[in-house]
PDB file of C-alpha atoms (C1' of nucleotides) in Angstrom:
ATOM      1  CA  MET A1240      91.343 118.196 114.027  1.00  0.00           C
ATOM      2  CA  CYS A1241      89.673 117.292 110.777  1.00  0.00           C
ATOM      3  CA  ASP A1242      86.026 116.409 111.235  1.00  0.00           C
ATOM      4  CA  ALA A1243      85.730 112.638 111.606  1.00  0.00           C
ATOM      5  CA  SER A1244      82.722 112.280 109.356  1.00  0.00           C
ATOM      6  CA  VAL A1245      84.377 114.204 106.518  1.00  0.00           C
ATOM      7  CA  THR A1246      87.445 112.026 106.965  1.00  0.00           C
ATOM      8  CA  HIS A1247      85.163 109.034 106.807  1.00  0.00           C
ATOM      9  CA  ALA A1248      83.522 110.287 103.614  1.00  0.00           C
ATOM     10  CA  PHE A1249      86.906 110.766 101.991  1.00  0.00           C
ATOM     11  CA  SER A1250      88.100 107.326 103.005  1.00  0.00           C
ATOM     12  CA  ILE A1251      85.817 106.314 100.142  1.00  0.00           C
ATOM     13  CA  LEU A1252      85.649 109.373  97.921  1.00  0.00           C
ATOM     14  CA  GLY A1253      89.297 110.374  98.250  1.00  0.00           C
ATOM     15  CA  LYS A1254      90.292 107.261  96.327  1.00  0.00           C
ATOM     16  CA  ARG A1255      90.514 107.653  92.607  1.00  0.00           C
ATOM     17  CA  TRP A1256      87.365 106.639  90.674  1.00  0.00           C
ATOM     18  CA  ASN A1257      84.890 105.945  93.506  1.00  0.00           C
ATOM     19  CA  GLY A1258      82.898 109.139  93.121  1.00  0.00           C
ATOM     20  CA  MET A1259      82.583 108.639  89.397  1.00  0.00           C
ATOM     21  CA  ILE A1260      81.554 105.001  89.703  1.00  0.00           C
ATOM     22  CA  ILE A1261      78.767 105.956  92.098  1.00  0.00           C
ATOM     23  CA  GLU A1262      77.654 108.837  89.900  1.00  0.00           C
ATOM     24  CA  VAL A1263      77.425 106.634  86.836  1.00  0.00           C
ATOM     25  CA  LEU A1264      75.461 103.962  88.725  1.00  0.00           C
ATOM     26  CA  GLY A1265      73.063 106.707  89.785  1.00  0.00           C
ATOM     27  CA  ARG A1266      71.459 106.331  86.367  1.00  0.00           C
ATOM     28  CA  GLY A1267      70.753 102.645  86.857  1.00  0.00           C
ATOM     29  CA  PRO A1268      72.442  99.265  87.224  1.00  0.00           C
ATOM     30  CA  LEU A1269      75.287  98.410  84.840  1.00  0.00           C
ATOM     31  CA  SER A1270      77.459  95.448  83.988  1.00  0.00           C
ATOM     32  CA  PHE A1271      81.184  95.461  84.636  1.00  0.00           C
ATOM     33  CA  ALA A1272      82.013  96.199  81.012  1.00  0.00           C
ATOM     34  CA  ALA A1273      79.379  98.907  80.704  1.00  0.00           C
ATOM     35  CA  LEU A1274      80.655 100.506  83.907  1.00  0.00           C
ATOM     36  CA  ARG A1275      84.195 100.515  82.592  1.00  0.00           C
ATOM     37  CA  ARG A1276      83.051 102.229  79.421  1.00  0.00           C
ATOM     38  CA  ALA A1277      80.846 104.705  81.252  1.00  0.00           C
ATOM     39  CA  VAL A1278      83.480 105.734  83.757  1.00  0.00           C
ATOM     40  CA  GLY A1279      86.081 105.888  81.013  1.00  0.00           C
ATOM     41  CA  GLY A1280      89.808 105.502  81.565  1.00  0.00           C
ATOM     42  CA  ILE A1281      89.787 103.106  84.505  1.00  0.00           C
ATOM     43  CA  SER A1282      91.640  99.792  84.296  1.00  0.00           C
ATOM     44  CA  ASP A1283      89.848  96.498  84.806  1.00  0.00           C
ATOM     45  CA  ALA A1284      91.927  95.648  87.827  1.00  0.00           C
ATOM     46  CA  VAL A1285      91.193  98.927  89.573  1.00  0.00           C
ATOM     47  CA  LEU A1286      87.516  98.789  88.665  1.00  0.00           C
ATOM     48  CA  SER A1287      87.332  95.306  90.103  1.00  0.00           C
ATOM     49  CA  ASP A1288      89.035  96.458  93.312  1.00  0.00           C
ATOM     50  CA  ARG A1289      86.805  99.489  93.631  1.00  0.00           C
ATOM     51  CA  LEU A1290      83.626  97.526  93.092  1.00  0.00           C
ATOM     52  CA  THR A1291      84.674  95.099  95.802  1.00  0.00           C
ATOM     53  CA  GLU A1292      85.375  97.936  98.237  1.00  0.00           C
ATOM     54  CA  LEU A1293      82.153  99.761  97.447  1.00  0.00           C
ATOM     55  CA  ALA A1294      80.198  96.535  97.876  1.00  0.00           C
ATOM     56  CA  GLU A1295      81.926  95.934 101.211  1.00  0.00           C
ATOM     57  CA  ALA A1296      80.990  99.458 102.241  1.00  0.00           C
ATOM     58  CA  ALA A1297      77.408  98.546 101.289  1.00  0.00           C
ATOM     59  CA  LEU A1298      77.168 101.381  98.773  1.00  0.00           C
ATOM     60  CA  LEU A1299      76.476  99.049  95.883  1.00  0.00           C
ATOM     61  CA  SER A1300      75.297  95.515  95.369  1.00  0.00           C
ATOM     62  CA  ARG A1301      76.510  92.918  92.881  1.00  0.00           C
ATOM     63  CA  CYS A1302      73.857  90.761  91.277  1.00  0.00           C
ATOM     64  CA  VAL A1303      74.692  87.627  89.334  1.00  0.00           C
ATOM     65  CA  ALA A1304      72.216  86.351  86.755  1.00  0.00           C
ATOM     66  CA  PRO A1305      73.177  82.718  86.179  1.00  0.00           C
ATOM     67  CA  GLY A1306      72.667  82.880  82.423  1.00  0.00           C
ATOM     68  CA  PRO A1307      73.832  81.425  80.141  1.00  0.00           C
ATOM     69  CA  PRO A1308      75.686  83.586  79.580  1.00  0.00           C
ATOM     70  CA  VAL A1309      76.434  84.615  83.158  1.00  0.00           C
ATOM     71  CA  THR A1310      75.907  88.336  83.586  1.00  0.00           C
ATOM     72  CA  VAL A1311      76.749  90.450  86.570  1.00  0.00           C
ATOM     73  CA  SER A1312      75.206  93.802  87.288  1.00  0.00           C
ATOM     74  CA  TYR A1313      76.073  96.444  89.829  1.00  0.00           C
ATOM     75  CA  ALA A1314      73.482  98.689  91.406  1.00  0.00           C
ATOM     76  CA  LEU A1315      73.583 101.338  94.106  1.00  0.00           C
ATOM     77  CA  THR A1316      72.119 100.533  97.489  1.00  0.00           C
ATOM     78  CA  GLU A1317      69.962 103.055  99.291  1.00  0.00           C
ATOM     79  CA  SER A1318      73.057 104.366 101.032  1.00  0.00           C
ATOM     80  CA  GLY A1319      74.731 104.777  97.691  1.00  0.00           C
ATOM     81  CA  GLU A1320      71.691 106.507  96.251  1.00  0.00           C
ATOM     82  CA  ARG A1321      71.641 108.970  99.118  1.00  0.00           C
ATOM     83  CA  LEU A1322      75.007 110.251  97.944  1.00  0.00           C
ATOM     84  CA  LEU A1323      73.707 111.273  94.543  1.00  0.00           C
ATOM     85  CA  PRO A1324      72.288 114.685  95.475  1.00  0.00           C
ATOM     86  CA  VAL A1325      75.611 115.553  97.110  1.00  0.00           C
ATOM     87  CA  LEU A1326      77.434 114.498  93.941  1.00  0.00           C
ATOM     88  CA  THR A1327      75.091 116.712  91.954  1.00  0.00           C
ATOM     89  CA  ASP A1328      76.002 119.618  94.221  1.00  0.00           C
ATOM     90  CA  LEU A1329      79.682 118.775  93.772  1.00  0.00           C
ATOM     91  CA  GLY A1330      79.289 118.875  90.022  1.00  0.00           C
ATOM     92  CA  ALA A1331      77.566 122.244  90.208  1.00  0.00           C
ATOM     93  CA  TRP A1332      80.324 123.554  92.455  1.00  0.00           C
ATOM     94  CA  ALA A1333      83.012 122.333  90.066  1.00  0.00           C
ATOM     95  CA  ARG A1334      81.288 123.858  87.054  1.00  0.00           C
ATOM     96  CA  ASP A1335      81.100 127.251  88.735  1.00  0.00           C
ATOM     97  CA  ASN A1336      84.338 127.297  90.682  1.00  0.00           C
ATOM     98  CA  LEU A1337      87.043 125.176  89.139  1.00  0.00           C
ATOM     99  CA  PRO A1338      89.229 126.622  86.434  1.00  0.00           C
ATOM    100  CA  LEU A1339      88.952 124.720  83.168  1.00  0.00           C
ATOM    101  CA  ASP A1340      92.608 123.788  83.116  1.00  0.00           C
ATOM    102  CA  SER A1341      92.728 122.397  86.649  1.00  0.00           C
ATOM    103  CA  THR A1342      91.767 118.965  85.325  1.00  0.00           C
ATOM    104  CA  SER A1343      94.850 116.812  85.197  1.00  0.00           C
TER     105      SER A1343
ATOM    106  CA  MET B   4      79.521 108.725  80.086  1.00  0.00           C
ATOM    107  CA  CYS B   5      80.393 110.074  83.487  1.00  0.00           C
ATOM    108  CA  ASP B   6      79.184 113.617  83.985  1.00  0.00           C
ATOM    109  CA  ALA B   7      82.017 115.994  83.113  1.00  0.00           C
ATOM    110  CA  SER B   8      81.483 118.305  86.064  1.00  0.00           C
ATOM    111  CA  VAL B   9      81.559 115.439  88.567  1.00  0.00           C
ATOM    112  CA  THR B  10      84.727 114.195  86.885  1.00  0.00           C
ATOM    113  CA  HIS B  11      86.089 117.689  87.217  1.00  0.00           C
ATOM    114  CA  ALA B  12      85.189 117.837  90.916  1.00  0.00           C
ATOM    115  CA  PHE B  13      86.933 114.542  91.535  1.00  0.00           C
ATOM    116  CA  SER B  14      90.036 115.631  89.690  1.00  0.00           C
ATOM    117  CA  ILE B  15      90.564 117.602  92.885  1.00  0.00           C
ATOM    118  CA  LEU B  16      88.631 115.694  95.526  1.00  0.00           C
ATOM    119  CA  GLY B  17      89.489 112.217  94.321  1.00  0.00           C
ATOM    120  CA  LYS B  18      93.092 112.784  95.351  1.00  0.00           C
ATOM    121  CA  ARG B  19      93.965 111.806  98.869  1.00  0.00           C
ATOM    122  CA  TRP B  20      93.801 114.647 101.445  1.00  0.00           C
ATOM    123  CA  ASN B  21      92.333 117.504  99.363  1.00  0.00           C
ATOM    124  CA  GLY B  22      88.847 117.305 100.813  1.00  0.00           C
ATOM    125  CA  MET B  23      90.186 117.244 104.319  1.00  0.00           C
ATOM    126  CA  ILE B  24      92.562 120.137 103.761  1.00  0.00           C
ATOM    127  CA  ILE B  25      89.703 122.290 102.475  1.00  0.00           C
ATOM    128  CA  GLU B  26      87.442 121.246 105.339  1.00  0.00           C
ATOM    129  CA  VAL B  27      90.018 122.177 107.944  1.00  0.00           C
ATOM    130  CA  LEU B  28      90.687 125.544 106.302  1.00  0.00           C
ATOM    131  CA  GLY B  29      86.961 126.176 106.461  1.00  0.00           C
ATOM    132  CA  ARG B  30      87.458 127.127 110.073  1.00  0.00           C
ATOM    133  CA  GLY B  31      89.997 129.818 109.229  1.00  0.00           C
ATOM    134  CA  PRO B  32      93.490 130.350 107.848  1.00  0.00           C
ATOM    135  CA  LEU B  33      96.278 128.108 109.132  1.00  0.00           C
ATOM    136  CA  SER B  34     100.032 127.819 108.806  1.00  0.00           C
ATOM    137  CA  PHE B  35     101.658 124.869 107.090  1.00  0.00           C
ATOM    138  CA  ALA B  36     102.523 123.174 110.368  1.00  0.00           C
ATOM    139  CA  ALA B  37      99.112 123.822 111.898  1.00  0.00           C
ATOM    140  CA  LEU B  38      97.496 122.411 108.762  1.00  0.00           C
ATOM    141  CA  ARG B  39      99.599 119.286 108.960  1.00  0.00           C
ATOM    142  CA  ARG B  40      98.588 118.783 112.568  1.00  0.00           C
ATOM    143  CA  ALA B  41      94.913 119.530 111.907  1.00  0.00           C
ATOM    144  CA  VAL B  42      94.645 117.199 108.932  1.00  0.00           C
ATOM    145  CA  GLY B  43      96.598 114.549 110.793  1.00  0.00           C
ATOM    146  CA  GLY B  44      98.605 111.812 109.123  1.00  0.00           C
ATOM    147  CA  ILE B  45      99.687 113.602 105.951  1.00  0.00           C
ATOM    148  CA  SER B  46     103.364 113.859 105.086  1.00  0.00           C
ATOM    149  CA  ASP B  47     105.051 117.232 104.584  1.00  0.00           C
ATOM    150  CA  ALA B  48     105.871 116.462 100.995  1.00  0.00           C
ATOM    151  CA  VAL B  49     102.303 115.564 100.060  1.00  0.00           C
ATOM    152  CA  LEU B  50     100.884 118.507 101.999  1.00  0.00           C
ATOM    153  CA  SER B  51     103.230 120.805 100.137  1.00  0.00           C
ATOM    154  CA  ASP B  52     102.172 119.289  96.798  1.00  0.00           C
ATOM    155  CA  ARG B  53      98.501 119.522  97.658  1.00  0.00           C
ATOM    156  CA  LEU B  54      98.704 123.127  98.767  1.00  0.00           C
ATOM    157  CA  THR B  55     100.416 124.040  95.519  1.00  0.00           C
ATOM    158  CA  GLU B  56      97.720 122.281  93.476  1.00  0.00           C
ATOM    159  CA  LEU B  57      94.868 123.796  95.449  1.00  0.00           C
ATOM    160  CA  ALA B  58      96.411 127.236  95.105  1.00  0.00           C
ATOM    161  CA  GLU B  59      96.773 126.689  91.354  1.00  0.00           C
ATOM    162  CA  ALA B  60      93.123 125.679  91.217  1.00  0.00           C
ATOM    163  CA  ALA B  61      92.365 128.947  93.028  1.00  0.00           C
ATOM    164  CA  LEU B  62      90.691 127.198  95.923  1.00  0.00           C
ATOM    165  CA  LEU B  63      93.105 128.568  98.480  1.00  0.00           C
ATOM    166  CA  SER B  64      95.585 131.397  98.742  1.00  0.00           C
ATOM    167  CA  ARG B  65      99.029 131.428 100.329  1.00  0.00           C
ATOM    168  CA  CYS B  66      99.970 134.546 102.258  1.00  0.00           C
ATOM    169  CA  VAL B  67     103.511 135.285 103.361  1.00  0.00           C
ATOM    170  CA  ALA B  68     104.079 137.641 106.274  1.00  0.00           C
ATOM    171  CA  PRO B  69     107.715 138.743 105.974  1.00  0.00           C
ATOM    172  CA  GLY B  70     108.451 138.470 109.682  1.00  0.00           C
ATOM    173  CA  PRO B  71     110.887 137.921 111.264  1.00  0.00           C
ATOM    174  CA  PRO B  72     110.153 135.156 111.578  1.00  0.00           C
ATOM    175  CA  VAL B  73     108.632 134.571 108.153  1.00  0.00           C
ATOM    176  CA  THR B  74     105.186 133.039 108.513  1.00  0.00           C
ATOM    177  CA  VAL B  75     103.022 131.594 105.789  1.00  0.00           C
ATOM    178  CA  SER B  76      99.315 131.117 106.101  1.00  0.00           C
ATOM    179  CA  TYR B  77      96.835 129.359 103.891  1.00  0.00           C
ATOM    180  CA  ALA B  78      93.242 130.489 103.518  1.00  0.00           C
ATOM    181  CA  LEU B  79      90.328 129.375 101.379  1.00  0.00           C
ATOM    182  CA  THR B  80      89.284 131.567  98.480  1.00  0.00           C
ATOM    183  CA  GLU B  81      85.607 132.239  97.824  1.00  0.00           C
ATOM    184  CA  SER B  82      85.564 129.272  95.460  1.00  0.00           C
ATOM    185  CA  GLY B  83      87.043 127.134  98.191  1.00  0.00           C
ATOM    186  CA  GLU B  84      84.545 128.421 100.728  1.00  0.00           C
ATOM    187  CA  ARG B  85      81.667 127.559  98.421  1.00  0.00           C
ATOM    188  CA  LEU B  86      82.617 123.912  98.750  1.00  0.00           C
ATOM    189  CA  LEU B  87      82.129 123.871 102.512  1.00  0.00           C
ATOM    190  CA  PRO B  88      78.356 123.304 102.584  1.00  0.00           C
ATOM    191  CA  VAL B  89      78.831 120.359 100.215  1.00  0.00           C
ATOM    192  CA  LEU B  90      81.518 118.956 102.497  1.00  0.00           C
ATOM    193  CA  THR B  91      79.130 119.314 105.410  1.00  0.00           C
ATOM    194  CA  ASP B  92      76.556 117.327 103.462  1.00  0.00           C
ATOM    195  CA  LEU B  93      79.196 114.721 102.673  1.00  0.00           C
ATOM    196  CA  GLY B  94      80.027 114.389 106.357  1.00  0.00           C
ATOM    197  CA  ALA B  95      76.358 113.956 107.209  1.00  0.00           C
ATOM    198  CA  TRP B  96      75.974 111.342 104.483  1.00  0.00           C
ATOM    199  CA  ALA B  97      79.016 109.436 105.763  1.00  0.00           C
ATOM    200  CA  ARG B  98      77.788 109.512 109.370  1.00  0.00           C
ATOM    201  CA  ASP B  99      74.424 108.071 108.363  1.00  0.00           C
ATOM    202  CA  ASN B 100      75.429 105.699 105.598  1.00  0.00           C
ATOM    203  CA  LEU B 101      78.958 104.409 105.919  1.00  0.00           C
ATOM    204  CA  PRO B 102      79.666 101.392 108.055  1.00  0.00           C
ATOM    205  CA  LEU B 103      82.023 102.169 110.922  1.00  0.00           C
ATOM    206  CA  ASP B 104      84.648  99.682 109.785  1.00  0.00           C
ATOM    207  CA  SER B 105      84.803 100.930 106.205  1.00  0.00           C
ATOM    208  CA  THR B 106      87.534 103.406 107.139  1.00  0.00           C
ATOM    209  CA  SER B 107      90.837 102.066 105.940  1.00  0.00           C
TER     210      SER B 107
ATOM    211  C1'  DA C1397      83.604  74.354  62.151  1.00  0.00           C
ATOM    212  C1'  DG C1398      86.167  78.394  62.638  1.00  0.00           C
ATOM    213  C1'  DT C1399      86.536  83.209  63.669  1.00  0.00           C
ATOM    214  C1'  DC C1400      85.500  87.198  66.056  1.00  0.00           C
ATOM    215  C1'  DA C1401      83.488  89.748  69.721  1.00  0.00           C
ATOM    216  C1'  DT C1402      81.827  90.157  74.307  1.00  0.00           C
ATOM    217  C1'  DT C1403      81.613  88.909  79.139  1.00  0.00           C
ATOM    218  C1'  DA C1404      83.763  89.210  84.139  1.00  0.00           C
ATOM    219  C1'  DC C1405      87.117  89.273  85.820  1.00  0.00           C
ATOM    220  C1'  DT C1406      92.572  87.775  87.314  1.00  0.00           C
ATOM    221  C1'  DC C1407      97.359  88.385  86.670  1.00  0.00           C
ATOM    222  C1'  DT C1408     101.755  90.859  86.001  1.00  0.00           C
ATOM    223  C1'  DG C1409     105.216  94.196  85.308  1.00  0.00           C
ATOM    224  C1'  DT C1410     105.581  99.306  85.115  1.00  0.00           C
ATOM    225  C1'  DT C1411     104.665 103.876  86.488  1.00  0.00           C
ATOM    226  C1'  DT C1412     102.851 107.130  89.641  1.00  0.00           C
ATOM    227  C1'  DT C1413     101.515 108.513  94.109  1.00  0.00           C
ATOM    228  C1'  DT C1414     101.944 108.485  98.904  1.00  0.00           C
ATOM    229  C1'  DC C1415     104.547 107.465 102.984  1.00  0.00           C
ATOM    230  C1'  DA C1416     108.259 107.999 106.481  1.00  0.00           C
ATOM    231  C1'  DG C1417     111.854 110.263 107.802  1.00  0.00           C
ATOM    232  C1'  DA C1418     115.894 113.268 107.344  1.00  0.00           C
ATOM    233  C1'  DG C1419     117.627 117.693 106.431  1.00  0.00           C
ATOM    234  C1'  DC C1420     118.242 122.954 105.812  1.00  0.00           C
ATOM    235  C1'  DG C1421     118.482 128.013 107.165  1.00  0.00           C
ATOM    236  C1'  DA C1422     115.980 131.186 109.889  1.00  0.00           C
ATOM    237  C1'  DC C1423     114.226 132.261 113.828  1.00  0.00           C
ATOM    238  C1'  DT C1424     112.801 132.155 119.244  1.00  0.00           C
ATOM    239  C1'  DC C1425     113.357 130.787 123.920  1.00  0.00           C
ATOM    240  C1'  DC C1426     115.833 128.976 127.969  1.00  0.00           C
TER     241       DC C1426
ATOM    242  C1'  DG D1446     124.898 126.846 123.223  1.00  0.00           C
ATOM    243  C1'  DG D1447     121.039 123.703 122.805  1.00  0.00           C
ATOM    244  C1'  DA D1448     116.381 122.702 121.827  1.00  0.00           C
ATOM    245  C1'  DG D1449     112.355 123.637 119.478  1.00  0.00           C
ATOM    246  C1'  DT D1450     109.465 125.460 115.695  1.00  0.00           C
ATOM    247  C1'  DC D1451     108.900 127.117 111.137  1.00  0.00           C
ATOM    248  C1'  DG D1452     108.174 126.034 105.835  1.00  0.00           C
ATOM    249  C1'  DC D1453     109.336 123.613 103.216  1.00  0.00           C
ATOM    250  C1'  DT D1454     112.718 120.123  99.967  1.00  0.00           C
ATOM    251  C1'  DC D1455     114.760 115.725  99.316  1.00  0.00           C
ATOM    252  C1'  DT D1456     115.070 110.608  99.142  1.00  0.00           C
ATOM    253  C1'  DG D1457     114.238 105.761  99.274  1.00  0.00           C
ATOM    254  C1'  DA D1458     110.431 102.535 100.328  1.00  0.00           C
ATOM    255  C1'  DA D1459     105.751 101.099 100.075  1.00  0.00           C
ATOM    256  C1'  DA D1460     101.255 101.421  98.167  1.00  0.00           C
ATOM    257  C1'  DA D1461      98.146 102.607  94.545  1.00  0.00           C
ATOM    258  C1'  DA D1462      97.055 103.007  89.882  1.00  0.00           C
ATOM    259  C1'  DC D1463      98.152 101.982  85.095  1.00  0.00           C
ATOM    260  C1'  DA D1464      98.576  99.179  80.753  1.00  0.00           C
ATOM    261  C1'  DG D1465      98.051  95.230  78.736  1.00  0.00           C
ATOM    262  C1'  DA D1466      97.654  90.196  78.417  1.00  0.00           C
ATOM    263  C1'  DG D1467      95.137  86.203  79.487  1.00  0.00           C
ATOM    264  C1'  DT D1468      91.108  82.769  80.629  1.00  0.00           C
ATOM    265  C1'  DA D1469      86.686  80.046  79.961  1.00  0.00           C
ATOM    266  C1'  DA D1470      82.170  80.713  78.496  1.00  0.00           C
ATOM    267  C1'  DT D1471      79.102  82.346  75.580  1.00  0.00           C
ATOM    268  C1'  DG D1472      76.734  84.315  71.031  1.00  0.00           C
ATOM    269  C1'  DA D1473      76.845  85.848  66.260  1.00  0.00           C
ATOM    270  C1'  DC D1474      78.541  85.471  61.821  1.00  0.00           C
ATOM    271  C1'  DT D1475      80.749  83.261  57.672  1.00  0.00           C
TER     272       DT D1475
END
DNA sequence: AGTCATTACTCTGTTTTTCAGAGCGACTCC
DNA sequence: GGAGTCGCTCTGAAAAACAGAGTAATGACT
């Protein structure tokens, strides 16, 4: 049987884009549009869905500044931040172990 | 811009099931059917696809014993094995930081 | 004032991925 | 012979992701 906690981790990270959203927010809060640009290649609709899920999982928080103009920023929670060192390790693993042409 | 090595890592791990397949194989080589049972919930077709991809990324190797009966086993490569400590950290992070009802 | 750009999304049809189940030949066991 | 397991492949359905358009509210520029 697959370890339940790893399964749990991949219920979030095994969905396209979540790992990258969290990694990008590791550098500081961003607006929706800035996030989309930073992640690169994600559609608005999917980004919106992902942000909702990640907020529901309490990995990030959504802050509305009433404006005008209204601005919304997304920031990692402490739980989200605690993932960052693991993401760093993942990046190091990929750099050293994944063939260059395995990206697809 | 999202870090290229994290993007690279998630080109593998951001696809459903890959993290779990690697984690299960961390305990030793398994046949196709045993893998399917150990991962739990994955379809044959997707398992077959994933194993092909992971083999192409050199994270696992597929060994055919000619039999009879023919048996096929899948084992992590060194590159695959090097991911295991990171997966352990991921599991620990999930246990301590993900709400119980975030699994979906 | 009008135009353009940006914002934070929502909506919609299309494409891709995953799911659920059936099937095959080769074997083993009763 | 029948039932079960193996390692897949195949197929149609459902879900996820993609690609692009749209909205009201702003701000900047001409």
